[in-house]
Amino acid sequence: MSSSLVISFVRWTWLRAFLHNGWWLVASLYMVVDAGLSAAQIVLIGAVQGIFALLGEVPAGVLADTFSRKWSLVLSQVLMGTAMVATGLVTSFPLLLATQVLWGLSWTFASGADIAWITDELDQPELISAVLSRTARAQLTGAATGLVALGALAWATRRDVAIVVGGSAMLVLALYVVLRFTERRFTPARTARWSTSWTIFRSGVALVRQSPEIRRIFLATFLINGAADAGGRLAPKQLLDLGLPVSWDPIVWLTGIGILALIVGAVVLRVVEKRLDGEHASHSYRVAAIVGAVGMAVLAFAPDSVSASAALVIVSGIAVPLTRIIAVIWVNARTTSAVRATTHSFLAQAEYLGEVTCGLAIALIATLVSLPVALAGSAALFVLTAAVMRRPTTPAVEPRTR
């Protein structure tokens, strides 16, 4: 039974990453080339989407803890697929803004609910860290495959066709969750559901307030996601400013970097799988943050685009996936079943807040000073994150009861 659960979960994660990342590659080009959106409009879409996702994250997590983790995932898939299909059917800025807001909101219903579902349904605390690590690898390999497959489909047909196909497949994936995901260990609230939701929210807040270790990983997540997101958004411009090899189209070059980073990430996660939890977690997180700082510093002051590209692979392929999965495992081991999805939603909020606040600060530096200095600011945030994780870690004991 447990083997079947894990296989279903890993396959679903791979398929979702395949469709999501391949779709986004095509959609990002579609919004620029076919819809003709300006840089300001693209940035505005990202900002509005982030605000809605930030506001919706915790209510969605509480909903999963109150009603159902499985059906939260189904709802997420339906909303996600709908938004993806609709994107390929419109070109006006207001309608694209609406589809992207819906797309961002769809992720809030899956954020936390997926980890809570597999943790409680598996009910084997000694295995869950390995399962989550395996899932993270599947996410990376699925993403790399999706970039190639949907990118090729868009090249062979049209971008809007590939977008609609990807979105339709995401809708079908909701049926996979309905048919393959069980929910035997979760007890939904039968009466006074809104009162129960409020109680779950307060319990989640109380858990975070009582746990210095959870607060520490929230702070680290806030800092490192701000650094990684801002650096990632500025990296393409830095590569273009340095001058890509004349025989390479920028899209091909950047896609190649993305695929290579995903493959590197999957390999690294496999190698260090046994050092992602327990007493090793803090040290591994700190090392990953230092690696990210070095990579971002090289990206900032690289003499050419080849060395800058290698630095970007290091940041995107090593620092980002390692810190992200360690944070998920860290929080998962220190929460309880009753508020698991809610607590993971708090972690996602820390990510969004970091991306918005730190990202805006670094963007301001890029505007007022220079792009290399802004990237150096991202490197400094990686260093600060490593310093935050230097404090001793309290071992986590996975709760067994709800």
PDB file of N, CA and C in Angstrom, residues 67-111:
ATOM      1  N   PHE A  67     -11.288  20.540   5.378  1.00  0.00           N
ATOM      2  CA  PHE A  67     -12.192  19.778   4.522  1.00  0.00           C
ATOM      3  C   PHE A  67     -11.516  18.536   3.921  1.00  0.00           C
ATOM      4  N   SER A  68     -10.451  18.731   3.131  1.00  0.00           N
ATOM      5  CA  SER A  68      -9.824  17.594   2.466  1.00  0.00           C
ATOM      6  C   SER A  68      -8.548  18.025   1.765  1.00  0.00           C
ATOM      7  N   ARG A  69      -7.462  17.250   1.973  1.00  0.00           N
ATOM      8  CA  ARG A  69      -6.227  17.518   1.244  1.00  0.00           C
ATOM      9  C   ARG A  69      -6.369  17.062  -0.208  1.00  0.00           C
ATOM     10  N   LYS A  70      -6.957  15.868  -0.389  1.00  0.00           N
ATOM     11  CA  LYS A  70      -7.110  15.320  -1.739  1.00  0.00           C
ATOM     12  C   LYS A  70      -7.942  16.248  -2.623  1.00  0.00           C
ATOM     13  N   TRP A  71      -9.082  16.691  -2.142  1.00  0.00           N
ATOM     14  CA  TRP A  71      -9.945  17.511  -2.974  1.00  0.00           C
ATOM     15  C   TRP A  71      -9.424  18.932  -3.136  1.00  0.00           C
ATOM     16  N   SER A  72      -8.548  19.372  -2.236  1.00  0.00           N
ATOM     17  CA  SER A  72      -7.842  20.634  -2.452  1.00  0.00           C
ATOM     18  C   SER A  72      -6.912  20.516  -3.651  1.00  0.00           C
ATOM     19  N   LEU A  73      -6.266  19.338  -3.765  1.00  0.00           N
ATOM     20  CA  LEU A  73      -5.386  19.098  -4.912  1.00  0.00           C
ATOM     21  C   LEU A  73      -6.191  19.022  -6.210  1.00  0.00           C
ATOM     22  N   VAL A  74      -7.361  18.389  -6.155  1.00  0.00           N
ATOM     23  CA  VAL A  74      -8.211  18.320  -7.341  1.00  0.00           C
ATOM     24  C   VAL A  74      -8.640  19.726  -7.763  1.00  0.00           C
ATOM     25  N   LEU A  75      -9.056  20.538  -6.799  1.00  0.00           N
ATOM     26  CA  LEU A  75      -9.458  21.913  -7.097  1.00  0.00           C
ATOM     27  C   LEU A  75      -8.291  22.693  -7.695  1.00  0.00           C
ATOM     28  N   SER A  76      -7.111  22.497  -7.137  1.00  0.00           N
ATOM     29  CA  SER A  76      -5.917  23.161  -7.663  1.00  0.00           C
ATOM     30  C   SER A  76      -5.689  22.802  -9.119  1.00  0.00           C
ATOM     31  N   GLN A  77      -5.794  21.512  -9.445  1.00  0.00           N
ATOM     32  CA  GLN A  77      -5.577  21.072 -10.823  1.00  0.00           C
ATOM     33  C   GLN A  77      -6.604  21.668 -11.778  1.00  0.00           C
ATOM     34  N   VAL A  78      -7.870  21.706 -11.354  1.00  0.00           N
ATOM     35  CA  VAL A  78      -8.927  22.238 -12.213  1.00  0.00           C
ATOM     36  C   VAL A  78      -8.718  23.731 -12.474  1.00  0.00           C
ATOM     37  N   LEU A  79      -8.431  24.493 -11.422  1.00  0.00           N
ATOM     38  CA  LEU A  79      -8.193  25.926 -11.593  1.00  0.00           C
ATOM     39  C   LEU A  79      -6.945  26.178 -12.426  1.00  0.00           C
ATOM     40  N   MET A  80      -5.897  25.384 -12.174  1.00  0.00           N
ATOM     41  CA  MET A  80      -4.649  25.545 -12.903  1.00  0.00           C
ATOM     42  C   MET A  80      -4.835  25.267 -14.387  1.00  0.00           C
ATOM     43  N   GLY A  81      -5.470  24.139 -14.690  1.00  0.00           N
ATOM     44  CA  GLY A  81      -5.701  23.790 -16.085  1.00  0.00           C
ATOM     45  C   GLY A  81      -6.571  24.804 -16.797  1.00  0.00           C
ATOM     46  N   THR A  82      -7.600  25.296 -16.105  1.00  0.00           N
ATOM     47  CA  THR A  82      -8.476  26.312 -16.692  1.00  0.00           C
ATOM     48  C   THR A  82      -7.703  27.580 -17.027  1.00  0.00           C
ATOM     49  N   ALA A  83      -6.874  28.023 -16.099  1.00  0.00           N
ATOM     50  CA  ALA A  83      -6.071  29.226 -16.331  1.00  0.00           C
ATOM     51  C   ALA A  83      -5.083  29.027 -17.479  1.00  0.00           C
ATOM     52  N   MET A  84      -4.502  27.836 -17.544  1.00  0.00           N
ATOM     53  CA  MET A  84      -3.526  27.547 -18.597  1.00  0.00           C
ATOM     54  C   MET A  84      -4.180  27.543 -19.975  1.00  0.00           C
ATOM     55  N   VAL A  85      -5.335  26.900 -20.091  1.00  0.00           N
ATOM     56  CA  VAL A  85      -6.059  26.874 -21.370  1.00  0.00           C
ATOM     57  C   VAL A  85      -6.469  28.289 -21.773  1.00  0.00           C
ATOM     58  N   ALA A  86      -7.023  29.040 -20.817  1.00  0.00           N
ATOM     59  CA  ALA A  86      -7.514  30.386 -21.119  1.00  0.00           C
ATOM     60  C   ALA A  86      -6.391  31.311 -21.590  1.00  0.00           C
ATOM     61  N   THR A  87      -5.190  31.092 -21.078  1.00  0.00           N
ATOM     62  CA  THR A  87      -4.055  31.936 -21.483  1.00  0.00           C
ATOM     63  C   THR A  87      -3.827  31.865 -22.984  1.00  0.00           C
ATOM     64  N   GLY A  88      -3.955  30.672 -23.562  1.00  0.00           N
ATOM     65  CA  GLY A  88      -3.727  30.512 -24.987  1.00  0.00           C
ATOM     66  C   GLY A  88      -4.863  31.001 -25.862  1.00  0.00           C
ATOM     67  N   LEU A  89      -5.964  31.420 -25.249  1.00  0.00           N
ATOM     68  CA  LEU A  89      -7.137  31.854 -26.016  1.00  0.00           C
ATOM     69  C   LEU A  89      -7.304  33.368 -26.041  1.00  0.00           C
ATOM     70  N   VAL A  90      -6.474  34.099 -25.282  1.00  0.00           N
ATOM     71  CA  VAL A  90      -6.619  35.559 -25.201  1.00  0.00           C
ATOM     72  C   VAL A  90      -5.267  36.226 -25.433  1.00  0.00           C
ATOM     73  N   THR A  91      -5.309  37.484 -25.821  1.00  0.00           N
ATOM     74  CA  THR A  91      -4.067  38.250 -26.019  1.00  0.00           C
ATOM     75  C   THR A  91      -4.099  39.624 -25.363  1.00  0.00           C
ATOM     76  N   SER A  92      -5.256  40.062 -24.878  1.00  0.00           N
ATOM     77  CA  SER A  92      -5.321  41.389 -24.262  1.00  0.00           C
ATOM     78  C   SER A  92      -4.716  41.359 -22.866  1.00  0.00           C
ATOM     79  N   PHE A  93      -4.139  42.486 -22.463  1.00  0.00           N
ATOM     80  CA  PHE A  93      -3.480  42.551 -21.163  1.00  0.00           C
ATOM     81  C   PHE A  93      -4.425  42.278 -20.001  1.00  0.00           C
ATOM     82  N   PRO A  94      -5.629  42.880 -19.939  1.00  0.00           N
ATOM     83  CA  PRO A  94      -6.515  42.610 -18.795  1.00  0.00           C
ATOM     84  C   PRO A  94      -6.887  41.128 -18.673  1.00  0.00           C
ATOM     85  N   LEU A  95      -7.154  40.470 -19.808  1.00  0.00           N
ATOM     86  CA  LEU A  95      -7.534  39.061 -19.752  1.00  0.00           C
ATOM     87  C   LEU A  95      -6.343  38.180 -19.376  1.00  0.00           C
ATOM     88  N   LEU A  96      -5.165  38.498 -19.875  1.00  0.00           N
ATOM     89  CA  LEU A  96      -3.976  37.738 -19.485  1.00  0.00           C
ATOM     90  C   LEU A  96      -3.663  37.939 -18.009  1.00  0.00           C
ATOM     91  N   LEU A  97      -3.879  39.148 -17.514  1.00  0.00           N
ATOM     92  CA  LEU A  97      -3.697  39.394 -16.084  1.00  0.00           C
ATOM     93  C   LEU A  97      -4.642  38.513 -15.279  1.00  0.00           C
ATOM     94  N   ALA A  98      -5.899  38.404 -15.730  1.00  0.00           N
ATOM     95  CA  ALA A  98      -6.878  37.572 -15.021  1.00  0.00           C
ATOM     96  C   ALA A  98      -6.481  36.097 -15.046  1.00  0.00           C
ATOM     97  N   THR A  99      -6.010  35.605 -16.198  1.00  0.00           N
ATOM     98  CA  THR A  99      -5.627  34.184 -16.271  1.00  0.00           C
ATOM     99  C   THR A  99      -4.430  33.897 -15.374  1.00  0.00           C
ATOM    100  N   GLN A 100      -3.499  34.841 -15.298  1.00  0.00           N
ATOM    101  CA  GLN A 100      -2.303  34.605 -14.482  1.00  0.00           C
ATOM    102  C   GLN A 100      -2.598  34.710 -12.988  1.00  0.00           C
ATOM    103  N   VAL A 101      -3.535  35.563 -12.614  1.00  0.00           N
ATOM    104  CA  VAL A 101      -3.960  35.618 -11.213  1.00  0.00           C
ATOM    105  C   VAL A 101      -4.628  34.308 -10.818  1.00  0.00           C
ATOM    106  N   LEU A 102      -5.494  33.789 -11.694  1.00  0.00           N
ATOM    107  CA  LEU A 102      -6.142  32.506 -11.419  1.00  0.00           C
ATOM    108  C   LEU A 102      -5.104  31.393 -11.332  1.00  0.00           C
ATOM    109  N   TRP A 103      -4.116  31.431 -12.200  1.00  0.00           N
ATOM    110  CA  TRP A 103      -3.045  30.441 -12.185  1.00  0.00           C
ATOM    111  C   TRP A 103      -2.274  30.498 -10.869  1.00  0.00           C
ATOM    112  N   GLY A 104      -1.972  31.714 -10.419  1.00  0.00           N
ATOM    113  CA  GLY A 104      -1.268  31.855  -9.143  1.00  0.00           C
ATOM    114  C   GLY A 104      -2.095  31.362  -7.971  1.00  0.00           C
ATOM    115  N   LEU A 105      -3.386  31.680  -7.982  1.00  0.00           N
ATOM    116  CA  LEU A 105      -4.268  31.217  -6.907  1.00  0.00           C
ATOM    117  C   LEU A 105      -4.395  29.689  -6.897  1.00  0.00           C
ATOM    118  N   SER A 106      -4.350  29.077  -8.075  1.00  0.00           N
ATOM    119  CA  SER A 106      -4.494  27.623  -8.142  1.00  0.00           C
ATOM    120  C   SER A 106      -3.393  26.913  -7.362  1.00  0.00           C
ATOM    121  N   TRP A 107      -2.198  27.496  -7.338  1.00  0.00           N
ATOM    122  CA  TRP A 107      -1.087  26.858  -6.624  1.00  0.00           C
ATOM    123  C   TRP A 107      -1.276  26.898  -5.121  1.00  0.00           C
ATOM    124  N   THR A 108      -2.033  27.871  -4.622  1.00  0.00           N
ATOM    125  CA  THR A 108      -2.213  27.961  -3.172  1.00  0.00           C
ATOM    126  C   THR A 108      -3.003  26.776  -2.633  1.00  0.00           C
ATOM    127  N   PHE A 109      -3.861  26.182  -3.455  1.00  0.00           N
ATOM    128  CA  PHE A 109      -4.653  25.035  -2.995  1.00  0.00           C
ATOM    129  C   PHE A 109      -3.828  23.745  -2.974  1.00  0.00           C
ATOM    130  N   ALA A 110      -2.697  23.755  -3.672  1.00  0.00           N
ATOM    131  CA  ALA A 110      -1.816  22.581  -3.658  1.00  0.00           C
ATOM    132  C   ALA A 110      -0.666  22.763  -2.682  1.00  0.00           C
ATOM    133  N   SER A 111      -0.273  24.008  -2.444  1.00  0.00           N
ATOM    134  CA  SER A 111       0.867  24.291  -1.571  1.00  0.00           C
ATOM    135  C   SER A 111       0.558  23.860  -0.140  1.00  0.00           C
TER     136      SER A 111
END
